[in-house]
PDB file of C-alpha atoms in Angstrom:
ATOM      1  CA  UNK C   5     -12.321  26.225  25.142  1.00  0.00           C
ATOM      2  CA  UNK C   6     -14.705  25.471  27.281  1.00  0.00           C
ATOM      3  CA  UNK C   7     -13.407  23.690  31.363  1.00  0.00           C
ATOM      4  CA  UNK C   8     -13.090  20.139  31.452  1.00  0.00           C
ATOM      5  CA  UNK C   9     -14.338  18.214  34.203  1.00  0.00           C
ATOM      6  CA  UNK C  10     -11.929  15.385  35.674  1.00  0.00           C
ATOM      7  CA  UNK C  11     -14.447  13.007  37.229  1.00  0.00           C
ATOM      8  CA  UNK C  12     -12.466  10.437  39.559  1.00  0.00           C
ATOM      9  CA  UNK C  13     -14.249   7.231  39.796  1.00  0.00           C
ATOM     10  CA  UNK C  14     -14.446   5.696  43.491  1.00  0.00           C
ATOM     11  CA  UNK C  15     -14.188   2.345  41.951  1.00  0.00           C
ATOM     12  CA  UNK C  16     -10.742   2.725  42.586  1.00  0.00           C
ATOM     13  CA  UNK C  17     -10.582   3.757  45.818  1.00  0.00           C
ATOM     14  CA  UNK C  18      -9.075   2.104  48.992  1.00  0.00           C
ATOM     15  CA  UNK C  19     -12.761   1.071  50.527  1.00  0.00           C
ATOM     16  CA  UNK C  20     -12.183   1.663  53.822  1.00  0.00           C
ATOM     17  CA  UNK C  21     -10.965   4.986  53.397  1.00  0.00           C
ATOM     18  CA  UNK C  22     -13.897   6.551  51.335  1.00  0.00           C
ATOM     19  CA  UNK C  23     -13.552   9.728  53.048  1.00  0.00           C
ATOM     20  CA  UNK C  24      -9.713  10.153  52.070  1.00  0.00           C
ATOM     21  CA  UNK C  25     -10.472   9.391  48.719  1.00  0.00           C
ATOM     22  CA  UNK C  26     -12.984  12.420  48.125  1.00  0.00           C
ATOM     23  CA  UNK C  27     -11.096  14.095  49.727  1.00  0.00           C
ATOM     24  CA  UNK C  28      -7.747  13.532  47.013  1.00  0.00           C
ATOM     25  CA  UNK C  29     -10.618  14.029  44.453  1.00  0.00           C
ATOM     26  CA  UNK C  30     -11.351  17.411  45.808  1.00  0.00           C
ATOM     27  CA  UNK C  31      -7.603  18.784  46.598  1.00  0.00           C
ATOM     28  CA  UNK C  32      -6.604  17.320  42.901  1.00  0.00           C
ATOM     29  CA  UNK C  33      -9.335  19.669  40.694  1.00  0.00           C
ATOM     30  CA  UNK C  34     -11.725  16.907  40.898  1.00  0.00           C
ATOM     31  CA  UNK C  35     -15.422  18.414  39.961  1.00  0.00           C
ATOM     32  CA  UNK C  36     -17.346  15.590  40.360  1.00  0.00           C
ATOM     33  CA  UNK C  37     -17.160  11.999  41.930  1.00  0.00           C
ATOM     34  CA  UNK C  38     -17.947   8.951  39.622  1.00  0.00           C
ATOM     35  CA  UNK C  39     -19.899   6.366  41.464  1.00  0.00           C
ATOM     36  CA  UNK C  40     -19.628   2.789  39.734  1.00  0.00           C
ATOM     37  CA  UNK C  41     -22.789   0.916  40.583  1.00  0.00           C
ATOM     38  CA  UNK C  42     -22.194  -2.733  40.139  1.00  0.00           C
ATOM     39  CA  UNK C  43     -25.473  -5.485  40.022  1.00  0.00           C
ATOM     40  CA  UNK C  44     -23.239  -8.497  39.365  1.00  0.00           C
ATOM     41  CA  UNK C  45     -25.796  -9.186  36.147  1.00  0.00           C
ATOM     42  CA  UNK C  46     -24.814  -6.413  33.950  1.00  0.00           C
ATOM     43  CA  UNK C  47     -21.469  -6.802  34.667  1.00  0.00           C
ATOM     44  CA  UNK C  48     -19.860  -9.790  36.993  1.00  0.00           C
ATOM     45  CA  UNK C  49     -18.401  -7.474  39.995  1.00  0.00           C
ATOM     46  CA  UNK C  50     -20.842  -6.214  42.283  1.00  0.00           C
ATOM     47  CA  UNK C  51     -20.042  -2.825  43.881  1.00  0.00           C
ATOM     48  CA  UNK C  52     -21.861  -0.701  46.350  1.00  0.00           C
ATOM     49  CA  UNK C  53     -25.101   0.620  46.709  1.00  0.00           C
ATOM     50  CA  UNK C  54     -27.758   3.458  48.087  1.00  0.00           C
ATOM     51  CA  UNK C  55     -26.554   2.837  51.274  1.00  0.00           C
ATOM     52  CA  UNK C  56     -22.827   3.791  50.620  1.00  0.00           C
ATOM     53  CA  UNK C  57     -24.083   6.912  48.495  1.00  0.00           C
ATOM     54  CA  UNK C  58     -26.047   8.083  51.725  1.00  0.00           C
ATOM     55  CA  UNK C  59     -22.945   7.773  53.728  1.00  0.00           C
ATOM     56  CA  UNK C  60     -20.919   9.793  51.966  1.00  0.00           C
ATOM     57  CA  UNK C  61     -23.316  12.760  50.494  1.00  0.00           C
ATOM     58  CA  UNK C  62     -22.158  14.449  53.949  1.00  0.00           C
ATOM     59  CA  UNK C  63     -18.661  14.444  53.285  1.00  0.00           C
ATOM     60  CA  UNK C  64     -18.654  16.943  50.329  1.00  0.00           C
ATOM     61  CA  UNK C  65     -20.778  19.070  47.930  1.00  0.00           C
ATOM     62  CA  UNK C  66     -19.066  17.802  44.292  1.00  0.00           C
ATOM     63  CA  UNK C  67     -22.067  16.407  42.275  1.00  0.00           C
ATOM     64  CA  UNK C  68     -21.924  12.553  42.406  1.00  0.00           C
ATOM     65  CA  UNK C  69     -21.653  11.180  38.787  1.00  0.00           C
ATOM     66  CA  UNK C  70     -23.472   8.302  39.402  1.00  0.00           C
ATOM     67  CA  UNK C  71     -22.683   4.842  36.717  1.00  0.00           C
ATOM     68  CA  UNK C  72     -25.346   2.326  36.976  1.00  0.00           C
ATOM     69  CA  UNK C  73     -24.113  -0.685  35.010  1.00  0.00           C
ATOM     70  CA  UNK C  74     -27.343  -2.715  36.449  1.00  0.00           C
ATOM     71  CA  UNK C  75     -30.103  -4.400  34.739  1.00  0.00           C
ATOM     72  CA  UNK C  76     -33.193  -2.492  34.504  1.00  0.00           C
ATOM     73  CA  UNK C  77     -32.015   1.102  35.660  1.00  0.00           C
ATOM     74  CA  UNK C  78     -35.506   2.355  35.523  1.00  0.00           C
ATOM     75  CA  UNK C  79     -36.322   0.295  39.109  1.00  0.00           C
ATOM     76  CA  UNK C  80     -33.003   1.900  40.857  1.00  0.00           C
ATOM     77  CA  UNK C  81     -33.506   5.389  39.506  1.00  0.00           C
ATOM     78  CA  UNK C  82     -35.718   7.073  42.409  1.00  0.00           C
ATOM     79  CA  UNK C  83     -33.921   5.317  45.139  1.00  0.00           C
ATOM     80  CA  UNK C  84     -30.375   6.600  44.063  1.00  0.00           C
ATOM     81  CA  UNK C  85     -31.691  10.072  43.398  1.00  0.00           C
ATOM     82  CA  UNK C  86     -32.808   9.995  47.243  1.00  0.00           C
ATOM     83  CA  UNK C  87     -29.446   8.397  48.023  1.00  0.00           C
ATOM     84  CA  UNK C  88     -27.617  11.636  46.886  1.00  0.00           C
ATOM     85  CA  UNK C  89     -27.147  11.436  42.643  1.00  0.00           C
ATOM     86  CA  UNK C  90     -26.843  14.432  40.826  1.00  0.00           C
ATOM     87  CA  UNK C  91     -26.167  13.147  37.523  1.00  0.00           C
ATOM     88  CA  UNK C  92     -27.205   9.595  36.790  1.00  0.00           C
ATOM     89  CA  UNK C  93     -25.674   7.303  33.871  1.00  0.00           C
ATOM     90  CA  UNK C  94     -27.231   4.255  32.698  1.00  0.00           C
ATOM     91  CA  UNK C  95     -26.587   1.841  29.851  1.00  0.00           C
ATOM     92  CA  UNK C  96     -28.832   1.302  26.718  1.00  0.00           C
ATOM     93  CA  UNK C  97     -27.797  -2.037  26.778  1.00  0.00           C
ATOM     94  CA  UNK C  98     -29.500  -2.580  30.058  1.00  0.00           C
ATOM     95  CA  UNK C  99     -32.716  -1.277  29.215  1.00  0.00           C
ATOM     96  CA  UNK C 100     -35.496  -1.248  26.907  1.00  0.00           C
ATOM     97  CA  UNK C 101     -36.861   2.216  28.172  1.00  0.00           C
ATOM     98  CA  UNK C 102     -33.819   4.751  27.444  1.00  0.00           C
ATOM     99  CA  UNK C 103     -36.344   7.563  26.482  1.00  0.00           C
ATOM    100  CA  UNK C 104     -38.610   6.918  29.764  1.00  0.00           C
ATOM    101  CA  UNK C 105     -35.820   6.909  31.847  1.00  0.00           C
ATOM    102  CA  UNK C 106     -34.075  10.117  30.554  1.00  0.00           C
ATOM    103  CA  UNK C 107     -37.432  11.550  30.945  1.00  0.00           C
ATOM    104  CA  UNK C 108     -37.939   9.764  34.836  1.00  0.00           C
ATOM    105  CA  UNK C 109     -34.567  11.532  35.925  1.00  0.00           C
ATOM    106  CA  UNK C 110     -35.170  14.808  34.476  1.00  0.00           C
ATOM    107  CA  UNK C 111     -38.943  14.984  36.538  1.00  0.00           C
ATOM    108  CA  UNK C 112     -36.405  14.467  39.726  1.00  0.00           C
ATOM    109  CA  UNK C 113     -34.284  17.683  38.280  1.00  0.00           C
ATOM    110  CA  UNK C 114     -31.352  15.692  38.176  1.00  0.00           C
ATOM    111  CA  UNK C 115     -28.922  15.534  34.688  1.00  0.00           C
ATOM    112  CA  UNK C 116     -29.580  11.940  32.668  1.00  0.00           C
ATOM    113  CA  UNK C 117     -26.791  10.374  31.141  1.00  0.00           C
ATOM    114  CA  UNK C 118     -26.317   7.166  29.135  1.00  0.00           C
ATOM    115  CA  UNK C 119     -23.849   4.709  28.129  1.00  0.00           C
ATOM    116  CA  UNK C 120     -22.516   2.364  25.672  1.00  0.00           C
ATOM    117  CA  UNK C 121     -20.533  -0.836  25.600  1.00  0.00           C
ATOM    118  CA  UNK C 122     -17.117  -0.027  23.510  1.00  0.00           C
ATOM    119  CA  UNK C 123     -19.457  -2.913  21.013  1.00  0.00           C
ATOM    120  CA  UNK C 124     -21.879  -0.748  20.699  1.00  0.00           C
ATOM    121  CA  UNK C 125     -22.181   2.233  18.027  1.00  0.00           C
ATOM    122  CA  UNK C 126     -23.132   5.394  18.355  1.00  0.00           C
ATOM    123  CA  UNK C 127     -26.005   5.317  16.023  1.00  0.00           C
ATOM    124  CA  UNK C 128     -28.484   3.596  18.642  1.00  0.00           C
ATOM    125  CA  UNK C 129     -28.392   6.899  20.353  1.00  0.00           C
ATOM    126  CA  UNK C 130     -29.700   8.701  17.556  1.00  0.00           C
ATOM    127  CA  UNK C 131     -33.726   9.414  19.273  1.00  0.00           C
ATOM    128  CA  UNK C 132     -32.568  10.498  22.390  1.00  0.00           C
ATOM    129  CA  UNK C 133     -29.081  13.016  21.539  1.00  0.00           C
ATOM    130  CA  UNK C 134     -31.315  15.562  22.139  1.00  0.00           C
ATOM    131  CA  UNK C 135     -32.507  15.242  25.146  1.00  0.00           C
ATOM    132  CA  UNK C 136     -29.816  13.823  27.634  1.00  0.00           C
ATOM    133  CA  UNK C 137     -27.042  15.491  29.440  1.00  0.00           C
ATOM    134  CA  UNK C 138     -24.324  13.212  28.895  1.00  0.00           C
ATOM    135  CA  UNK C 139     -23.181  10.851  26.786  1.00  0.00           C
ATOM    136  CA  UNK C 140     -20.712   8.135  28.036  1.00  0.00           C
ATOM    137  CA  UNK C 141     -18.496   6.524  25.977  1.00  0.00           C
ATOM    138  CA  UNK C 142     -16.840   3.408  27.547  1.00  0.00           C
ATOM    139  CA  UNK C 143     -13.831   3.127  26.066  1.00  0.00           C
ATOM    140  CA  UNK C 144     -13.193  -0.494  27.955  1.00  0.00           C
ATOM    141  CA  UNK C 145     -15.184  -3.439  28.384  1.00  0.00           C
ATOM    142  CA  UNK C 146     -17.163  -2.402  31.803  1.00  0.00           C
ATOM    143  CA  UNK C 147     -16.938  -4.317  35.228  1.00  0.00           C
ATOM    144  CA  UNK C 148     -13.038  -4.122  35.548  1.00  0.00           C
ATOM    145  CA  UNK C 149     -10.477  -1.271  36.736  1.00  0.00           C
ATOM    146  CA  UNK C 150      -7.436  -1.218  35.263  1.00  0.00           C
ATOM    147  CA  UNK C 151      -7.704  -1.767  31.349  1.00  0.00           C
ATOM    148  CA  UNK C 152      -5.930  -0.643  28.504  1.00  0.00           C
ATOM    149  CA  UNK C 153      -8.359   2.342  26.620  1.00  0.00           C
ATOM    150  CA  UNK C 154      -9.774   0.086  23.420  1.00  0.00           C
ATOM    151  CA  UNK C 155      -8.694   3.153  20.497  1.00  0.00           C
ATOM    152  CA  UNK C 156     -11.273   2.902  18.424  1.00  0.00           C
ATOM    153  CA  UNK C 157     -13.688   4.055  21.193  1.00  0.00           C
ATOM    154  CA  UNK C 158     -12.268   7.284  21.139  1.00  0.00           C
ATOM    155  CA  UNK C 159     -13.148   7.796  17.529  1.00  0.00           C
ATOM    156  CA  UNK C 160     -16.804   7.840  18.594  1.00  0.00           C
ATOM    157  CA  UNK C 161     -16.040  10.829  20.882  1.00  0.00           C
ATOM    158  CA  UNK C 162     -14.962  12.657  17.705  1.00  0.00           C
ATOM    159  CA  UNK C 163     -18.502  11.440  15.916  1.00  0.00           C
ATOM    160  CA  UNK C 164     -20.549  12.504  18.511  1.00  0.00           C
ATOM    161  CA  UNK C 165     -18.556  15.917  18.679  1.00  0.00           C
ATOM    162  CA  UNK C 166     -19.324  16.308  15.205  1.00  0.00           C
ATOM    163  CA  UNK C 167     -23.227  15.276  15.479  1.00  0.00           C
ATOM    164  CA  UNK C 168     -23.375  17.709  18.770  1.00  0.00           C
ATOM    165  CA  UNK C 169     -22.069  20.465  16.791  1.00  0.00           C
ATOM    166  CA  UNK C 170     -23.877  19.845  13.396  1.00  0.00           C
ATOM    167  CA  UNK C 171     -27.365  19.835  15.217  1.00  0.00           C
ATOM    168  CA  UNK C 172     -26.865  22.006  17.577  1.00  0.00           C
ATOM    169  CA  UNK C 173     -27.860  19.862  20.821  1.00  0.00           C
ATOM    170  CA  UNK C 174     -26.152  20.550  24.557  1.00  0.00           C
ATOM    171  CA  UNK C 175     -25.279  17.197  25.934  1.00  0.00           C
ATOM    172  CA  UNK C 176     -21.649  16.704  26.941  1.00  0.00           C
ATOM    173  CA  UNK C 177     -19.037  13.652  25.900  1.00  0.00           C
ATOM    174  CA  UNK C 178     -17.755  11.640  28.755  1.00  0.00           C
ATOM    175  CA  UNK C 179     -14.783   8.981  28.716  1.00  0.00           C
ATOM    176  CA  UNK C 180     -14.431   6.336  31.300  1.00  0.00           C
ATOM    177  CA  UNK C 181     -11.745   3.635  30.946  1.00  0.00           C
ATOM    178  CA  UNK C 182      -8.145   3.273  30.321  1.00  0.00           C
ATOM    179  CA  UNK C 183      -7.523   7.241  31.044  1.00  0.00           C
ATOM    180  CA  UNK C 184      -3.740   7.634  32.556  1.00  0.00           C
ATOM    181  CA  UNK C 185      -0.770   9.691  31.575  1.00  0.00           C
ATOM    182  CA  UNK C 186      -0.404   7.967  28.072  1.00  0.00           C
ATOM    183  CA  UNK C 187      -4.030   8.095  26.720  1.00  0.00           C
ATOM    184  CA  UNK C 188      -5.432  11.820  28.298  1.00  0.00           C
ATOM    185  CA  UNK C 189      -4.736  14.082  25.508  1.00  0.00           C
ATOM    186  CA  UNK C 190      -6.318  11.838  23.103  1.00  0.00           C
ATOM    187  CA  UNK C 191      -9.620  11.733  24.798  1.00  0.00           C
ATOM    188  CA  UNK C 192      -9.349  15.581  25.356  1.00  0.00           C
ATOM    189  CA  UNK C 193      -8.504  15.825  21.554  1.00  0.00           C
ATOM    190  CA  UNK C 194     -11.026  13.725  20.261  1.00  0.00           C
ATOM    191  CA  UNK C 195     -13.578  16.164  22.348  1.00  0.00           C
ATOM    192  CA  UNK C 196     -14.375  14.551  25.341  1.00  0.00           C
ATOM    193  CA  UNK C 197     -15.790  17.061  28.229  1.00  0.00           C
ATOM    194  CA  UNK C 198     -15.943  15.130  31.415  1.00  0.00           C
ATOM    195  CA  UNK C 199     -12.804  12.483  32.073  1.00  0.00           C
ATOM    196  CA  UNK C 200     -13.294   9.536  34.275  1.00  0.00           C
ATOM    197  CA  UNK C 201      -9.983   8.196  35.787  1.00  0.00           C
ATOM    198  CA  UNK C 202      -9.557   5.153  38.346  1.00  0.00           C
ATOM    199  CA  UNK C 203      -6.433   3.451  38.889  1.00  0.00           C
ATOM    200  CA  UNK C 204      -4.481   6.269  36.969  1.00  0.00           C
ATOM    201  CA  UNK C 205      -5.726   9.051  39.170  1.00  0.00           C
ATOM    202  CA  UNK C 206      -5.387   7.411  42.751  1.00  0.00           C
ATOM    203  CA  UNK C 207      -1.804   6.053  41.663  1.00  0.00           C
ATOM    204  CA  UNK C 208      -1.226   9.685  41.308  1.00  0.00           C
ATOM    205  CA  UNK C 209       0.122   8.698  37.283  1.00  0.00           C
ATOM    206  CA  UNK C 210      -2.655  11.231  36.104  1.00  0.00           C
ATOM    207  CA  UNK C 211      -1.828  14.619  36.738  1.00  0.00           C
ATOM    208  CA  UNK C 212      -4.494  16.901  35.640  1.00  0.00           C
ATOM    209  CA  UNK C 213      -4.264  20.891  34.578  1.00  0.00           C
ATOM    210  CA  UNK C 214      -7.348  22.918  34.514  1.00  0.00           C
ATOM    211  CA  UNK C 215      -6.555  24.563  31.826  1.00  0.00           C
ATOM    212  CA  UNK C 216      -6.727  21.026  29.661  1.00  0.00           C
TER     213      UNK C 216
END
C-alpha cells in the first residue's frame, strides 16, 4: 500500500503562532501543509493571502498544499506560485476554465489540483481526470472548520478510486473536512491518498500512523 500523506490544514491554527503550528505539522508526520485561501465570495470567511504564504515559505521545506476557494482562480494562480505553492487546488465551481488552469499551473512545474462542493458529482470531472494531480473531495460544505464529514462524500472517493484504476490515470484522492478520530479509517478505506485535518489534528484528537 502505497504512504499516505496527512496534510494539516493551517485554517485551524492559532494565527499568531503560525510558526508553532508548522512546526506540530512537521514533528506529527505531517508531509505537507494545507493552505485555505479564503475570497469572502466563494465562500463567506475570508482567510489569508500571498503575503502570509511568503512569510512562512522560510520556516520549512514541506510542500504547501495550497486550497483556493476564490472566484476566478485563474487571476490568483501566478501570484501564489511566486508566493511559495507547490501544489495548487482550485474549485470547478469557481471557474469556467478548469482545463486552462490545470494546464497554467503545470507551465509553472507546480502539481494542479481541483475541487468539488460535497453538491457536486464526480462526473463533471470526467475531461480533465487525466491530466491533474489531485483530486479533492470536500466532504463538508467549504468556508467553515469544524463540521461533521457529510458520508456520502466519501462514496465518491471510492468512485474515483475505481475510475483511477479502470483507466489507468495517476492523480491522487484527497479528503478535506470532518477528518478526526471517528471518521479516518473510512476516508483511508474508501481510498483516499492525501488527508486534510483541522480542528481534529491541532486538538491533538487525530493521531496519525504512517503506516495507515
Amino acid at each position: 500500500m502505497k504512504t499516505k500523506i496527512l496534510a494539516p490544514s493551517l485554517l485551524s491554527a492559532d494565527f499568531a503562532n503560525l510558526q508553532g503550528a508548522i512546526e506540530k505539522i512537521k514533528n506529527n508526520h505531517g508531509s505537507a501543509v494545507h493552505i485555505d485561501v479564503m475570497d469572502g465570495q466563494f465562500v463567506p470567511e475570508i482567510t489569508y493571502g500571498q503575503p502570509v504564504i511568503r512569510s512562512i515559505r522560510k520556516l520549512t521545506d514541506l510542500p504547501f498544499d495550497v486550497h483556493l476557494m476564490v472566484e476566478k482562480p485563474e487571476n490568483q494562480i501566478d501570484s501564489f506560485i511566486k508566493a511559495g505553492a507547490d501544489w495548487i487546488t482550485f474549485h470547478y465551481e469557481a471557474t469556467a476554465h478548469s482545463h486552462r488552469i490545470i494546464q497554467q499551473i503545470h507551465e509553472n512545474g507546480k502539481k494542479a489540483g481541483i475541487s468539488i462542493c460535497p453538491g457536486t458529482p464526480i462526473s463533471v470531472l470526467n475531461e480533465l481526470l487525466e491530466i491533474a494531480d489531485i483530486i479533492l473531495i470536500m466532504t463538508v460544505n467549504p468556508g467553515w472548520g469544524g463540521q461533521k464529514l457529510i458520508p456520502s462524500c466519501v462514496d465518491k472517493v471510492s468512485e474515483l478510486k475505481r475510475i483511477r484504476d479502470e483507466k489507468g490515470y495517476n492523480f491522487l484522492i484527497s479528503v478535506d473536512g470532518g477528518v478526526n478520530a471517528a471518521t479516518l479509517q473510512s476516508v483511508l478505506d474508501a481510498g483516499t491518498d492525501i488527508v486534510v485535518s483541522g480542528s481534529s489534528f491541532f486538538n491533538d484528537d487525530l493521531k496519525w500512523n504512517l503506516e495507515k
